[in-house]
Amino acid sequence: DSGVTQTPKHLITATGQRVTLRCSPRSGDLSVYWYQQSLDQGLQFLIQYYNGEERAKGNILERFSAQQFPDLHSELNLSSLELGDSALYFCASSPHEGNQPQHFGDGTRLSIL
Amino acid sequence: GESVGLHLPTLSVQEGDNSIINCAYSNSASDYFIWYKQESGKGPQFIIDIRSNMDKRQGQRVTVLLNKTVKHLSLQIAATQPGDSAVYFCAENKGQAGTALIFGKGTTLSVSS
């Protein structure tokens, strides 16, 4: 158990809809990262937050947004969903901003019908 | 562009053998490297990391070797066990551009008893 909690584990929805994925980092971790894992693209970095502030953006679509709340949990919002958004979405956390192991949750599997 | 690749998509070994999983990276500015293990239905699990000022680091049954001259990273697993069967990913940071990880495509390790 990594200590990172992601909910829900599975999400099935339709094209055009909007969903929110939730992540609770390990106790004491200030940095949260979101990654997308798909069969064709592998694991891709989406966005990073540190202590409530956005720190870095990767291959995140404009239809996607995220935030980190004062209690350090984070949410990833996906809107105007398309079939190609079907993937596993992982959250990872680390204590600080420096180079150190990121610990991953078990992900949310998003299926778009 | 920036990418982390793996030499072999699959590796099959016998229980008790030593396993070596290889990875090539392309970004000379990367200064932090990390190996993850991912089992089916789970998130990536941290195995071992290494910084660019080192060329070798050992953990419990695992060793990571870094050759910056040829931009090559390897993970050695001693006395491989059936429980080691999983997909293994190497990842690198973006150097001065931040701590988000760039993942390779993964090697599936199958251990037969």
XYZ file of N, CA and C in Angstrom, chain B residues 11-105:
285
model
N 10.741 -10.083 -21.254
C 11.883 -10.838 -20.783
C 11.357 -12.017 -19.994
N 11.779 -13.208 -20.370
C 11.346 -14.418 -19.670
C 12.552 -15.069 -19.016
N 12.432 -15.383 -17.737
C 13.537 -16.003 -17.009
C 12.994 -17.128 -16.138
N 13.922 -17.950 -15.692
C 13.577 -19.026 -14.762
C 13.759 -18.521 -13.328
N 12.958 -19.062 -12.448
C 13.096 -18.728 -11.028
C 14.515 -19.008 -10.563
N 15.079 -18.053 -9.844
C 16.431 -18.211 -9.344
C 17.487 -17.556 -10.217
N 17.148 -17.308 -11.483
C 18.093 -16.625 -12.378
C 18.193 -15.153 -11.980
N 19.251 -14.528 -12.472
C 19.355 -13.070 -12.349
C 18.741 -12.434 -13.602
N 18.014 -11.349 -13.415
C 17.371 -10.657 -14.532
C 18.043 -9.303 -14.738
N 18.160 -8.921 -15.988
C 18.678 -7.586 -16.305
C 17.710 -6.918 -17.269
N 17.197 -5.789 -16.865
C 16.275 -5.019 -17.691
C 16.980 -3.728 -18.069
N 17.007 -3.445 -19.357
C 17.755 -2.303 -19.875
C 16.852 -1.161 -20.309
N 17.434 0.010 -20.308
C 16.699 1.216 -20.649
C 17.673 2.226 -21.236
N 17.282 2.866 -22.334
C 18.084 3.925 -22.917
C 17.337 5.235 -22.747
N 18.041 6.284 -22.408
C 17.388 7.586 -22.293
C 18.056 8.565 -23.241
N 17.348 9.634 -23.571
C 17.858 10.528 -24.614
C 18.203 11.922 -24.109
N 17.738 12.272 -22.905
C 17.932 13.635 -22.427
C 19.189 13.733 -21.563
N 20.221 14.337 -22.102
C 21.479 14.459 -21.362
C 21.342 15.311 -20.106
N 20.310 16.142 -20.055
C 20.121 17.021 -18.902
C 19.440 16.327 -17.728
N 18.917 15.123 -17.944
C 18.263 14.415 -16.847
C 19.271 14.101 -15.754
N 18.872 14.331 -14.501
C 19.800 14.078 -13.408
C 19.216 13.180 -12.323
N 18.079 12.568 -12.622
C 17.465 11.679 -11.653
C 16.738 10.588 -12.422
N 16.958 9.336 -12.000
C 16.392 8.195 -12.693
C 15.766 7.250 -11.679
N 14.722 6.558 -12.113
C 13.980 5.761 -11.139
C 13.377 4.553 -11.851
N 13.304 3.453 -11.133
C 12.674 2.249 -11.654
C 11.392 1.964 -10.863
N 10.358 1.578 -11.628
C 9.094 1.197 -11.038
C 8.698 -0.192 -11.505
N 7.932 -0.866 -10.661
C 7.328 -2.160 -10.977
C 5.824 -1.971 -10.966
N 5.154 -2.453 -12.011
C 3.708 -2.344 -12.047
C 3.077 -3.703 -12.245
N 2.305 -4.120 -11.265
C 1.550 -5.359 -11.359
C 0.160 -5.059 -11.890
N -0.467 -6.083 -12.426
C -1.772 -5.924 -13.047
C -2.776 -5.338 -12.060
N -3.451 -4.270 -12.477
C -4.465 -3.662 -11.637
C -3.936 -2.754 -10.553
N -2.623 -2.523 -10.567
C -2.026 -1.691 -9.515
C -1.307 -0.504 -10.145
N -0.977 0.450 -9.306
C -0.166 1.567 -9.755
C 1.308 1.215 -9.735
N 2.138 2.005 -10.395
C 3.585 1.769 -10.354
C 4.103 1.817 -8.921
N 4.970 0.860 -8.607
C 5.539 0.752 -7.258
C 7.026 1.069 -7.327
N 7.476 1.998 -6.511
C 8.875 2.405 -6.497
C 9.785 1.232 -6.136
N 10.866 1.072 -6.941
C 11.842 0.025 -6.646
C 13.141 0.648 -6.136
N 13.731 1.497 -6.982
C 15.026 2.074 -6.640
C 15.267 3.301 -7.509
N 16.039 4.234 -7.010
C 16.357 5.423 -7.800
C 17.862 5.669 -7.767
N 18.314 6.543 -8.661
C 19.727 6.895 -8.723
C 19.857 8.300 -9.279
N 20.800 9.039 -8.739
C 21.055 10.390 -9.231
C 22.245 10.352 -10.190
N 22.361 11.384 -10.985
C 23.362 11.360 -12.056
C 24.796 11.448 -11.545
N 24.991 11.768 -10.273
C 26.353 11.810 -9.730
C 26.812 10.434 -9.237
N 25.994 9.420 -9.473
C 26.336 8.054 -9.096
C 26.287 7.182 -10.344
N 26.986 6.038 -10.306
C 26.874 5.112 -11.431
C 26.316 3.753 -11.000
N 26.153 3.577 -9.696
C 25.618 2.304 -9.218
C 24.942 2.533 -7.873
N 23.852 1.808 -7.687
C 23.172 1.865 -6.393
C 22.520 0.517 -6.151
N 22.641 0.047 -4.925
C 22.097 -1.281 -4.615
C 20.993 -1.175 -3.595
N 19.993 -2.055 -3.800
C 18.936 -2.190 -2.824
C 18.837 -3.652 -2.431
N 17.685 -4.035 -1.947
C 17.498 -5.428 -1.574
C 17.215 -6.240 -2.836
N 18.116 -7.065 -3.239
C 18.060 -7.916 -4.446
C 18.069 -7.133 -5.751
N 18.132 -5.839 -5.701
C 18.150 -5.045 -6.936
C 19.365 -4.124 -6.967
N 19.844 -3.908 -8.187
C 20.949 -2.989 -8.424
C 20.611 -2.159 -9.644
N 20.824 -0.876 -9.576
C 20.641 -0.016 -10.741
C 22.025 0.490 -11.161
N 22.263 0.410 -12.463
C 23.507 0.902 -13.037
C 23.191 2.039 -13.994
N 23.975 3.092 -13.922
C 23.783 4.248 -14.790
C 25.067 4.514 -15.559
N 24.967 4.530 -16.874
C 26.100 4.854 -17.735
C 25.749 6.117 -18.502
N 26.250 7.233 -18.021
C 25.886 8.511 -18.630
C 26.554 8.711 -19.980
N 27.670 8.035 -20.200
C 28.386 8.188 -21.465
C 27.523 7.737 -22.632
N 26.853 6.596 -22.433
C 26.002 6.069 -23.513
C 24.524 6.226 -23.196
N 24.217 6.952 -22.136
C 22.836 7.218 -21.724
C 22.049 5.920 -21.580
N 22.535 5.076 -20.684
C 21.958 3.761 -20.496
C 21.742 3.497 -19.004
N 20.630 2.893 -18.725
C 20.227 2.574 -17.357
C 19.840 1.105 -17.336
N 20.215 0.394 -16.275
C 19.775 -0.993 -16.193
C 19.355 -1.325 -14.767
N 18.462 -2.297 -14.690
C 17.988 -2.808 -13.406
C 18.341 -4.281 -13.349
N 19.081 -4.662 -12.339
C 19.432 -6.054 -12.147
C 18.667 -6.584 -10.941
N 17.998 -7.706 -11.142
C 17.265 -8.357 -10.062
C 17.939 -9.695 -9.802
N 18.404 -9.877 -8.587
C 19.084 -11.118 -8.231
C 18.073 -12.171 -7.784
N 18.384 -13.426 -8.130
C 17.556 -14.552 -7.687
C 16.080 -14.260 -7.927
N 15.738 -14.061 -9.181
C 14.378 -13.657 -9.549
C 13.352 -14.666 -9.061
N 12.253 -14.142 -8.551
C 11.183 -14.965 -7.995
C 9.899 -14.773 -8.793
N 8.980 -15.729 -8.735
C 7.709 -15.555 -9.458
C 6.997 -14.254 -9.095
N 7.142 -13.808 -7.869
C 6.526 -12.547 -7.444
C 7.129 -11.324 -8.112
N 8.232 -11.500 -8.788
C 8.846 -10.383 -9.520
C 8.197 -10.179 -10.883
N 7.355 -11.099 -11.292
C 6.683 -10.970 -12.584
C 5.809 -9.723 -12.584
N 6.069 -8.843 -13.531
C 5.363 -7.556 -13.597
C 5.899 -6.797 -14.809
N 5.386 -5.598 -15.010
C 5.949 -4.689 -16.004
C 6.872 -3.713 -15.274
N 8.071 -3.543 -15.806
C 9.059 -2.663 -15.202
C 9.266 -1.436 -16.088
N 9.212 -0.290 -15.463
C 9.396 0.980 -16.167
C 10.610 1.705 -15.622
N 11.410 2.257 -16.532
C 12.387 3.234 -16.097
C 11.801 4.614 -16.353
N 12.253 5.584 -15.620
C 11.771 6.946 -15.805
C 12.898 7.910 -15.477
N 12.848 9.058 -16.100
C 13.834 10.099 -15.861
C 13.102 11.400 -15.578
N 13.796 12.306 -14.890
C 13.187 13.621 -14.694
C 13.543 14.491 -15.892
N 13.189 15.733 -15.826
C 13.404 16.631 -16.960
C 14.563 17.576 -16.695
N 15.460 17.176 -15.804
C 16.608 18.010 -15.493
C 16.155 19.323 -14.894
N 16.683 20.405 -15.414
C 16.330 21.718 -14.873
C 14.870 22.070 -15.140
N 14.238 21.341 -16.030
C 12.861 21.677 -16.403
C 11.842 21.147 -15.414
N 12.286 20.446 -14.389
C 11.311 20.041 -13.383
C 11.430 18.604 -12.960
N 10.593 18.225 -12.040
C 10.690 16.907 -11.411
C 9.650 15.925 -11.917
N 8.822 16.320 -12.867
C 7.887 15.356 -13.446
C 8.679 14.266 -14.137
N 8.135 13.068 -14.141
C 8.854 11.925 -14.692
C 8.436 11.642 -16.135
N 9.420 11.254 -16.914
C 9.194 10.778 -18.276
C 9.426 9.283 -18.257
N 8.403 8.531 -18.612
C 8.463 7.077 -18.506
C 8.795 6.425 -19.835
N 9.527 5.330 -19.761
C 9.714 4.471 -20.909
C 8.483 3.607 -21.108
N 8.553 2.763 -22.136
C 7.380 1.971 -22.501
C 7.211 0.708 -21.659
